[in-house]
Amino acid sequence: MSTPSAVAATFERHFGYAAPLLVRAPGRVNLIGEHTDYNQGFVLPAAVDKELYFAVSLSEKAQIRLVSHDLNETCAIAPDQVHRTETQWANYLLGVVAQLQKRGVAVPGFDCVFGGNVPIGAGMSSSAAVECGLAFALNQLLGTGIDKMELAHAAQKAEHEYAGVMCGIMDQFASLFGQAGSVVRLDCRSLEYDYFPFDTQACRIVLCNSGVKHSLADSEYNKRRQECERGVEILRRHYPQVQSLRDATLEQLETHRDELGPLTFRRCAYVVRENERVLAACRHLEQHDLAAFGQQMYASHAGLRDDYEVSCEELDVLVEAARQVPGVYGARMMGGGFGGCTINLVAPEQVEAFIGQVGAAFEQRFGRVPETYQTTSVGGVSEIGPGGR
């Protein structure tokens, strides 16, 4: 796993001079609020201490030279020739350059080495950290003064246009706007946001990786979006003010249950309830009530499993096993579904017991031990000072 000093040393070795700018870009978790983003609802992410590090310098050469420290691969391209390439990791970076150019920024040649310790495929949004880290670094070096929300939009568009992933804004937002000891509630419609206290002394965030790849995720994700849109279409005939499920109520859904049909009803009811859970969870954080917050997480998982139907057996086993361990406040599947990780809130003194017990239950059922990652909330993308942060 890379460190800032290892990335800086690789830069010096590769390019023959020292890099003036070191940047850290955190991954993220989402505590609650799943599949609400594209329904213009609420999400509750936190930036976490699994991070990518960047060494970046402007160059007099008319070339963008990129080095992936962890893959030991390189990519070079002229600034006026930026396009999608066969090198997938480079596309996330080149997409950011293209977005800055679209905003009228004259991006000169530059040299960049990046690497870090965000686990790939664990649902911590390593891709958003790649995009936001470079966007921040170039914004600093070129003195373009683009604000953080616009950088988040640029990074999101980079992912749409260069990586081909139609993600919401949450991942990039969380990487840029994270605060240590806090989670941030984002309104995915207005982009207004509020910070809520998250006591890192009382609670660790532990992810358990089911080891199941999201093979169904893309096709089913699109299907869920369509099912939600169909629900909105039906409700709007009766309630013109319903522009998205964010505007719908359970009472409205119940009234038109027959017209919606059982499947669309369940999908829509999950989203409406999940938005309510996010708002309730934030009230519990203000009251420092982690146990009540955890109950919202369990309810979220049940909804994702039964009504939205995006869980899988491995995720369900991990959540049920977590319930049996003392000191676990709450657990649920995190992300698009059909695999990936569960997110668990665990009292610090119980983390070792939690990892042992949940690992044993999972191994008994599936014959292998799940990978686990301990994290805590940190600040968003920033320059790394002499002290390492």
Short mmCIF file of C-alpha atoms in Angstrom, two decimals:
data_model
loop_
_atom_site.label_atom_id
_atom_site.label_comp_id
_atom_site.label_asym_id
_atom_site.label_seq_id
_atom_site.Cartn_x
_atom_site.Cartn_y
_atom_site.Cartn_z
CA MET A 1 0.00 0.00 0.00
CA SER A 2 1.36 3.40 -0.98
CA THR A 3 2.29 6.20 1.39
CA PRO A 4 2.72 9.92 0.57
CA SER A 5 6.50 9.59 0.88
CA ALA A 6 6.57 6.52 -1.43
CA VAL A 7 4.54 8.41 -4.06
CA ALA A 8 6.84 11.45 -3.77
CA ALA A 9 9.93 9.21 -4.08
CA THR A 10 8.52 7.51 -7.19
CA PHE A 11 7.88 10.96 -8.69
CA GLU A 12 11.50 12.03 -8.11
CA ARG A 13 12.87 8.75 -9.43
CA HIS A 14 10.63 8.75 -12.49
CA PHE A 15 10.86 12.39 -13.56
CA GLY A 16 14.25 13.37 -12.13
CA TYR A 17 13.09 16.28 -9.97
CA ALA A 18 11.11 16.80 -6.76
CA ALA A 19 7.35 17.39 -6.93
CA PRO A 20 6.20 20.67 -5.37
CA LEU A 21 2.62 19.60 -4.61
CA LEU A 22 1.45 16.60 -2.57
CA VAL A 23 -2.30 16.00 -2.22
CA ARG A 24 -4.41 13.42 -0.38
CA ALA A 25 -7.88 12.38 -1.58
CA PRO A 26 -10.01 10.16 0.67
CA GLY A 27 -12.38 7.38 -0.28
CA ARG A 28 -15.87 7.43 1.19
CA VAL A 29 -18.54 5.33 2.83
CA ASN A 30 -22.27 6.00 2.88
CA LEU A 31 -23.77 5.37 6.31
CA ILE A 32 -27.39 5.41 5.16
CA GLY A 33 -29.40 6.59 2.16
CA GLU A 34 -29.00 3.95 -0.57
CA HIS A 35 -30.53 4.30 -4.05
CA THR A 36 -31.95 7.66 -2.94
CA ASP A 37 -29.49 9.81 -4.91
CA TYR A 38 -31.03 9.31 -8.37
CA ASN A 39 -34.46 9.84 -6.79
CA GLN A 40 -33.35 13.33 -5.68
CA GLY A 41 -33.34 12.29 -2.03
CA PHE A 42 -30.88 12.38 0.87
CA VAL A 43 -27.59 10.54 1.45
CA LEU A 44 -25.27 10.51 4.49
CA PRO A 45 -21.66 9.85 3.43
CA ALA A 46 -18.34 10.37 5.22
CA ALA A 47 -14.83 10.68 3.84
CA VAL A 48 -12.67 7.93 5.38
CA ASP A 49 -9.00 7.31 6.11
CA LYS A 50 -8.43 5.05 3.10
CA GLU A 51 -6.83 7.52 0.76
CA LEU A 52 -5.00 8.19 -2.50
CA TYR A 53 -1.90 10.36 -2.64
CA PHE A 54 -0.80 12.54 -5.56
CA ALA A 55 2.52 14.15 -6.45
CA VAL A 56 1.86 16.69 -9.20
CA SER A 57 3.96 19.34 -10.92
CA LEU A 58 3.42 21.56 -13.94
CA SER A 59 5.96 20.88 -16.69
CA GLU A 60 7.53 22.85 -19.51
CA LYS A 61 7.14 19.82 -21.76
CA ALA A 62 3.98 19.74 -23.88
CA GLN A 63 3.00 16.40 -22.38
CA ILE A 64 0.79 15.04 -19.64
CA ARG A 65 2.78 12.22 -18.05
CA LEU A 66 0.88 9.96 -15.64
CA VAL A 67 2.23 7.19 -13.43
CA SER A 68 0.17 4.70 -11.41
CA HIS A 69 2.44 3.90 -8.46
CA ASP A 70 0.47 0.81 -7.42
CA LEU A 71 0.17 -0.71 -10.91
CA ASN A 72 3.64 0.43 -12.02
CA GLU A 73 2.13 1.64 -15.31
CA THR A 74 2.52 4.87 -17.25
CA CYS A 75 0.53 6.90 -19.77
CA ALA A 76 1.56 10.01 -21.74
CA ILE A 77 -0.49 12.30 -23.97
CA ALA A 78 -0.30 15.90 -25.29
CA PRO A 79 -2.67 18.35 -23.52
CA ASP A 80 -4.32 19.26 -26.82
CA GLN A 81 -4.84 15.60 -27.73
CA VAL A 82 -6.70 14.48 -24.58
CA HIS A 83 -9.12 11.62 -25.32
CA ARG A 84 -10.32 8.31 -23.86
CA THR A 85 -7.58 5.69 -24.03
CA GLU A 86 -7.26 1.92 -23.66
CA THR A 87 -5.65 2.54 -20.24
CA GLN A 88 -8.69 2.49 -17.94
CA TRP A 89 -7.06 4.03 -14.85
CA ALA A 90 -5.70 6.93 -16.94
CA ASN A 91 -9.19 7.75 -18.23
CA TYR A 92 -10.31 8.94 -14.79
CA LEU A 93 -7.44 11.47 -14.79
CA LEU A 94 -7.73 12.47 -18.45
CA GLY A 95 -11.48 12.96 -17.97
CA VAL A 96 -10.69 15.57 -15.31
CA VAL A 97 -8.32 17.38 -17.69
CA ALA A 98 -11.03 17.37 -20.38
CA GLN A 99 -13.56 18.86 -17.93
CA LEU A 100 -11.19 21.66 -16.93
CA GLN A 101 -10.55 22.39 -20.61
CA LYS A 102 -14.32 22.56 -21.21
CA ARG A 103 -14.45 25.21 -18.48
CA GLY A 104 -11.93 27.32 -20.38
CA VAL A 105 -8.85 26.33 -18.34
CA ALA A 106 -5.66 26.14 -20.45
CA VAL A 107 -4.11 22.98 -18.97
CA PRO A 108 -0.38 22.83 -19.80
CA GLY A 109 1.84 19.76 -19.63
CA PHE A 110 2.17 18.27 -16.16
CA ASP A 111 3.65 15.25 -14.38
CA CYS A 112 1.63 13.18 -11.92
CA VAL A 113 2.25 10.08 -9.79
CA PHE A 114 -0.60 8.68 -7.67
CA GLY A 115 -1.15 5.66 -5.43
CA GLY A 116 -2.72 4.83 -2.11
CA ASN A 117 -4.58 2.43 0.14
CA VAL A 118 -8.24 2.66 -0.96
CA PRO A 119 -9.25 -0.99 -1.51
CA ILE A 120 -10.38 -1.44 -5.12
CA GLY A 121 -13.88 -2.86 -5.51
CA ALA A 122 -14.82 -2.46 -1.85
CA GLY A 123 -17.33 0.32 -2.49
CA MET A 124 -15.18 3.12 -1.07
CA SER A 125 -15.17 5.02 -4.36
CA SER A 126 -11.53 4.85 -5.33
CA SER A 127 -12.48 6.30 -8.72
CA ALA A 128 -13.92 9.47 -7.15
CA ALA A 129 -10.75 9.87 -5.08
CA VAL A 130 -8.66 9.62 -8.29
CA GLU A 131 -10.74 12.29 -10.01
CA CYS A 132 -11.02 14.67 -7.05
CA GLY A 133 -7.34 14.43 -6.13
CA LEU A 134 -6.17 15.52 -9.57
CA ALA A 135 -8.93 18.15 -9.96
CA PHE A 136 -7.88 19.69 -6.63
CA ALA A 137 -4.14 19.55 -7.49
CA LEU A 138 -4.55 21.22 -10.90
CA ASN A 139 -6.90 23.82 -9.42
CA GLN A 140 -4.19 24.69 -6.88
CA LEU A 141 -1.26 24.67 -9.33
CA LEU A 142 -3.05 26.69 -12.01
CA GLY A 143 -4.70 29.08 -9.55
CA THR A 144 -8.02 28.72 -11.35
CA GLY A 145 -10.13 29.35 -8.22
CA ILE A 146 -12.84 26.81 -9.11
CA ASP A 147 -14.95 26.16 -6.00
CA LYS A 148 -15.28 22.72 -4.43
CA MET A 149 -18.82 22.03 -5.63
CA GLU A 150 -17.82 22.81 -9.22
CA LEU A 151 -14.79 20.52 -8.84
CA ALA A 152 -17.18 17.78 -7.68
CA HIS A 153 -19.32 18.33 -10.80
CA ALA A 154 -16.23 18.25 -13.03
CA ALA A 155 -15.07 14.99 -11.42
CA GLN A 156 -18.56 13.46 -11.80
CA LYS A 157 -18.67 14.42 -15.49
CA ALA A 158 -15.19 12.93 -15.95
CA GLU A 159 -16.57 9.61 -14.71
CA HIS A 160 -19.62 9.86 -17.00
CA GLU A 161 -17.72 10.78 -20.14
CA TYR A 162 -14.34 9.06 -19.78
CA ALA A 163 -15.06 6.03 -17.55
CA GLY A 164 -18.60 5.47 -18.86
CA VAL A 165 -20.15 5.21 -15.37
CA MET A 166 -23.33 7.28 -14.86
CA CYS A 167 -22.74 7.92 -11.14
CA GLY A 168 -24.54 10.44 -8.95
CA ILE A 169 -22.67 13.32 -7.31
CA MET A 170 -22.35 11.72 -3.84
CA ASP A 171 -18.94 10.04 -4.22
CA GLN A 172 -17.11 13.08 -5.53
CA PHE A 173 -18.95 15.37 -3.11
CA ALA A 174 -17.97 13.23 -0.10
CA SER A 175 -14.29 13.05 -1.13
CA LEU A 176 -14.08 16.86 -1.40
CA PHE A 177 -16.41 17.94 1.44
CA GLY A 178 -15.60 15.41 4.19
CA GLN A 179 -14.86 16.65 7.72
CA ALA A 180 -13.06 14.74 10.47
CA GLY A 181 -15.45 13.58 13.18
CA SER A 182 -18.50 14.30 11.03
CA VAL A 183 -20.79 12.83 8.42
CA VAL A 184 -22.42 15.07 5.85
CA ARG A 185 -26.04 14.94 4.73
CA LEU A 186 -26.41 15.91 1.09
CA ASP A 187 -29.72 16.88 -0.49
CA CYS A 188 -29.25 15.37 -3.95
CA ARG A 189 -31.78 17.79 -5.46
CA SER A 190 -30.73 21.19 -4.12
CA LEU A 191 -27.10 20.16 -3.30
CA GLU A 192 -27.53 21.81 0.10
CA TYR A 193 -25.59 19.99 2.80
CA ASP A 194 -25.27 19.84 6.59
CA TYR A 195 -22.67 18.28 8.86
CA PHE A 196 -23.61 16.04 11.78
CA PRO A 197 -21.33 14.93 14.63
CA PHE A 198 -19.96 11.41 14.37
CA ASP A 199 -18.08 10.36 17.51
CA THR A 200 -14.99 8.54 16.27
CA GLN A 201 -14.00 7.74 19.88
CA ALA A 202 -17.27 5.86 20.50
CA CYS A 203 -17.51 4.13 17.15
CA ARG A 204 -15.43 2.58 14.40
CA ILE A 205 -16.68 2.04 10.85
CA VAL A 206 -15.88 -1.54 9.82
CA LEU A 207 -16.55 -2.82 6.30
CA CYS A 208 -16.93 -6.53 5.59
CA ASN A 209 -16.35 -7.50 1.97
CA SER A 210 -18.69 -10.23 0.76
CA GLY A 211 -16.19 -11.01 -2.01
CA VAL A 212 -19.10 -11.14 -4.46
CA LYS A 213 -18.59 -9.06 -7.60
CA HIS A 214 -21.52 -6.90 -8.70
CA SER A 215 -22.33 -9.01 -11.78
CA LEU A 216 -26.03 -8.11 -11.66
CA ALA A 217 -25.55 -4.58 -10.42
CA ASP A 218 -25.51 -2.63 -13.70
CA SER A 219 -28.54 -4.18 -15.39
CA GLU A 220 -30.60 -4.33 -12.17
CA TYR A 221 -29.55 -0.78 -11.21
CA ASN A 222 -30.97 0.53 -14.50
CA LYS A 223 -34.12 -1.55 -13.96
CA ARG A 224 -34.61 -0.05 -10.46
CA ARG A 225 -34.26 3.46 -11.88
CA GLN A 226 -36.95 2.66 -14.46
CA GLU A 227 -39.27 1.17 -11.81
CA CYS A 228 -38.94 4.34 -9.72
CA GLU A 229 -39.57 6.53 -12.77
CA ARG A 230 -42.69 4.50 -13.56
CA GLY A 231 -43.95 5.07 -10.02
CA VAL A 232 -43.40 8.83 -10.34
CA GLU A 233 -45.21 8.86 -13.70
CA ILE A 234 -48.30 7.20 -12.16
CA LEU A 235 -48.30 9.41 -9.04
CA ARG A 236 -47.90 12.59 -11.11
CA ARG A 237 -51.23 11.93 -12.84
CA HIS A 238 -52.87 12.42 -9.45
CA TYR A 239 -50.36 14.76 -7.78
CA PRO A 240 -48.72 17.12 -10.30
CA GLN A 241 -46.32 18.36 -7.60
CA VAL A 242 -44.57 14.93 -7.43
CA GLN A 243 -41.48 15.51 -9.58
CA SER A 244 -39.51 12.62 -8.03
CA LEU A 245 -39.98 10.07 -5.24
CA ARG A 246 -38.50 12.72 -2.96
CA ASP A 247 -41.91 14.45 -3.17
CA ALA A 248 -44.03 11.32 -2.64
CA THR A 249 -45.59 10.14 0.63
CA LEU A 250 -46.44 6.62 1.81
CA GLU A 251 -50.08 7.72 2.03
CA GLN A 252 -50.09 8.61 -1.69
CA LEU A 253 -48.49 5.25 -2.53
CA GLU A 254 -51.08 3.36 -0.46
CA THR A 255 -53.94 5.25 -2.14
CA HIS A 256 -52.75 4.17 -5.60
CA ARG A 257 -51.36 0.79 -4.62
CA ASP A 258 -53.50 -1.14 -7.16
CA GLU A 259 -52.57 1.16 -10.03
CA LEU A 260 -48.86 0.94 -9.16
CA GLY A 261 -48.92 -2.84 -8.88
CA PRO A 262 -47.08 -4.79 -6.15
CA LEU A 263 -43.55 -4.50 -7.61
CA THR A 264 -43.54 -0.75 -8.34
CA PHE A 265 -45.26 -0.11 -5.01
CA ARG A 266 -42.50 -1.93 -3.10
CA ARG A 267 -39.71 -0.13 -4.97
CA CYS A 268 -41.25 3.29 -4.39
CA ALA A 269 -42.15 2.58 -0.74
CA TYR A 270 -38.52 1.61 -0.05
CA VAL A 271 -37.21 4.93 -1.42
CA VAL A 272 -39.77 7.04 0.46
CA ARG A 273 -39.00 5.21 3.72
CA GLU A 274 -35.22 5.40 3.16
CA ASN A 275 -35.38 9.18 2.85
CA GLU A 276 -37.28 9.27 6.15
CA ARG A 277 -34.63 7.01 7.70
CA VAL A 278 -31.81 9.38 6.69
CA LEU A 279 -33.58 12.32 8.34
CA ALA A 280 -34.28 10.26 11.48
CA ALA A 281 -30.67 9.00 11.57
CA CYS A 282 -29.41 12.61 11.56
CA ARG A 283 -31.63 13.47 14.53
CA HIS A 284 -30.17 10.47 16.40
CA LEU A 285 -26.63 11.71 15.70
CA GLU A 286 -27.48 15.13 17.12
CA GLN A 287 -28.65 13.31 20.26
CA HIS A 288 -25.46 11.16 20.23
CA ASP A 289 -27.69 8.08 20.15
CA LEU A 290 -25.69 5.53 18.14
CA ALA A 291 -27.98 2.65 19.13
CA ALA A 292 -31.02 4.40 17.60
CA PHE A 293 -28.94 5.33 14.54
CA GLY A 294 -28.01 1.65 14.16
CA GLN A 295 -31.66 0.61 14.17
CA GLN A 296 -32.20 2.81 11.11
CA MET A 297 -29.32 0.94 9.42
CA TYR A 298 -30.89 -2.45 10.12
CA ALA A 299 -34.23 -1.17 8.78
CA SER A 300 -32.44 0.13 5.69
CA HIS A 301 -30.93 -3.30 5.05
CA ALA A 302 -34.31 -5.03 5.47
CA GLY A 303 -35.80 -2.63 2.91
CA LEU A 304 -32.95 -3.17 0.46
CA ARG A 305 -33.34 -6.94 0.88
CA ASP A 306 -37.14 -7.30 0.80
CA ASP A 307 -38.59 -4.28 -1.05
CA TYR A 308 -35.80 -3.09 -3.33
CA GLU A 309 -34.39 -6.62 -3.75
CA VAL A 310 -30.75 -5.69 -4.33
CA SER A 311 -29.11 -7.75 -1.57
CA CYS A 312 -27.68 -11.27 -1.83
CA GLU A 313 -27.23 -14.20 0.52
CA GLU A 314 -23.64 -13.28 1.42
CA LEU A 315 -24.62 -9.73 2.45
CA ASP A 316 -27.61 -10.99 4.44
CA VAL A 317 -25.43 -13.49 6.34
CA LEU A 318 -22.91 -10.72 7.21
CA VAL A 319 -25.66 -8.43 8.55
CA GLU A 320 -27.33 -11.21 10.57
CA ALA A 321 -23.96 -12.25 12.02
CA ALA A 322 -23.23 -8.63 13.00
CA ARG A 323 -26.54 -8.45 14.91
CA GLN A 324 -25.33 -11.22 17.25
CA VAL A 325 -22.14 -9.41 18.32
CA PRO A 326 -22.16 -7.20 21.47
CA GLY A 327 -21.03 -3.64 20.78
CA VAL A 328 -22.40 -3.50 17.22
CA TYR A 329 -24.71 -0.51 16.85
CA GLY A 330 -25.93 -1.26 13.34
CA ALA A 331 -25.14 -2.94 10.01
CA ARG A 332 -26.41 -2.91 6.44
CA MET A 333 -25.33 -3.58 2.88
CA MET A 334 -23.68 -0.54 1.26
CA GLY A 335 -23.70 0.48 -2.39
CA GLY A 336 -25.56 -0.68 -5.49
CA GLY A 337 -26.06 -4.22 -4.20
CA PHE A 338 -25.68 -7.85 -5.34
CA GLY A 339 -22.29 -7.97 -3.62
CA GLY A 340 -19.70 -5.57 -2.28
CA CYS A 341 -19.52 -4.71 1.41
CA THR A 342 -21.59 -4.36 4.52
CA ILE A 343 -20.98 -1.28 6.65
CA ASN A 344 -20.98 -1.83 10.41
CA LEU A 345 -20.78 0.61 13.32
CA VAL A 346 -18.82 -1.06 16.12
CA ALA A 347 -17.65 0.06 19.57
CA PRO A 348 -13.80 0.30 19.39
CA GLU A 349 -13.20 -2.27 22.16
CA GLN A 350 -15.41 -4.79 20.34
CA VAL A 351 -13.83 -4.53 16.87
CA GLU A 352 -11.54 -7.56 17.26
CA ALA A 353 -14.37 -9.74 18.60
CA PHE A 354 -16.64 -8.48 15.81
CA ILE A 355 -14.15 -9.38 13.07
CA GLY A 356 -13.61 -12.83 14.61
CA GLN A 357 -17.28 -13.71 15.13
CA VAL A 358 -18.60 -12.39 11.82
CA GLY A 359 -15.66 -13.98 9.98
CA ALA A 360 -16.36 -17.34 11.62
CA ALA A 361 -20.09 -17.23 10.79
CA PHE A 362 -19.34 -16.31 7.18
CA GLU A 363 -16.65 -18.98 6.82
CA GLN A 364 -18.97 -21.64 8.24
CA ARG A 365 -21.57 -20.76 5.61
CA PHE A 366 -19.38 -20.04 2.56
CA GLY A 367 -16.02 -21.68 3.30
CA ARG A 368 -13.93 -18.50 3.24
CA VAL A 369 -13.12 -15.58 5.53
CA PRO A 370 -14.28 -12.13 4.38
CA GLU A 371 -11.81 -9.25 4.11
CA THR A 372 -12.50 -6.45 6.60
CA TYR A 373 -11.44 -2.79 6.64
CA GLN A 374 -11.46 -0.50 9.67
CA THR A 375 -11.96 3.17 8.92
CA THR A 376 -12.82 6.45 10.55
CA SER A 377 -14.05 9.79 9.19
CA VAL A 378 -11.50 12.34 7.97
CA GLY A 379 -11.39 15.70 6.20
CA GLY A 380 -11.87 16.02 2.44
CA VAL A 381 -9.24 16.43 -0.28
CA SER A 382 -6.35 18.63 0.85
CA GLU A 383 -2.70 19.44 0.38
CA ILE A 384 -0.37 17.33 2.48
CA GLY A 385 1.67 19.64 4.66
CA PRO A 386 5.10 18.93 6.13
CA GLY A 387 3.43 16.98 8.94
CA GLY A 388 1.83 14.54 6.51
CA ARG A 389 -1.66 16.13 6.44
#
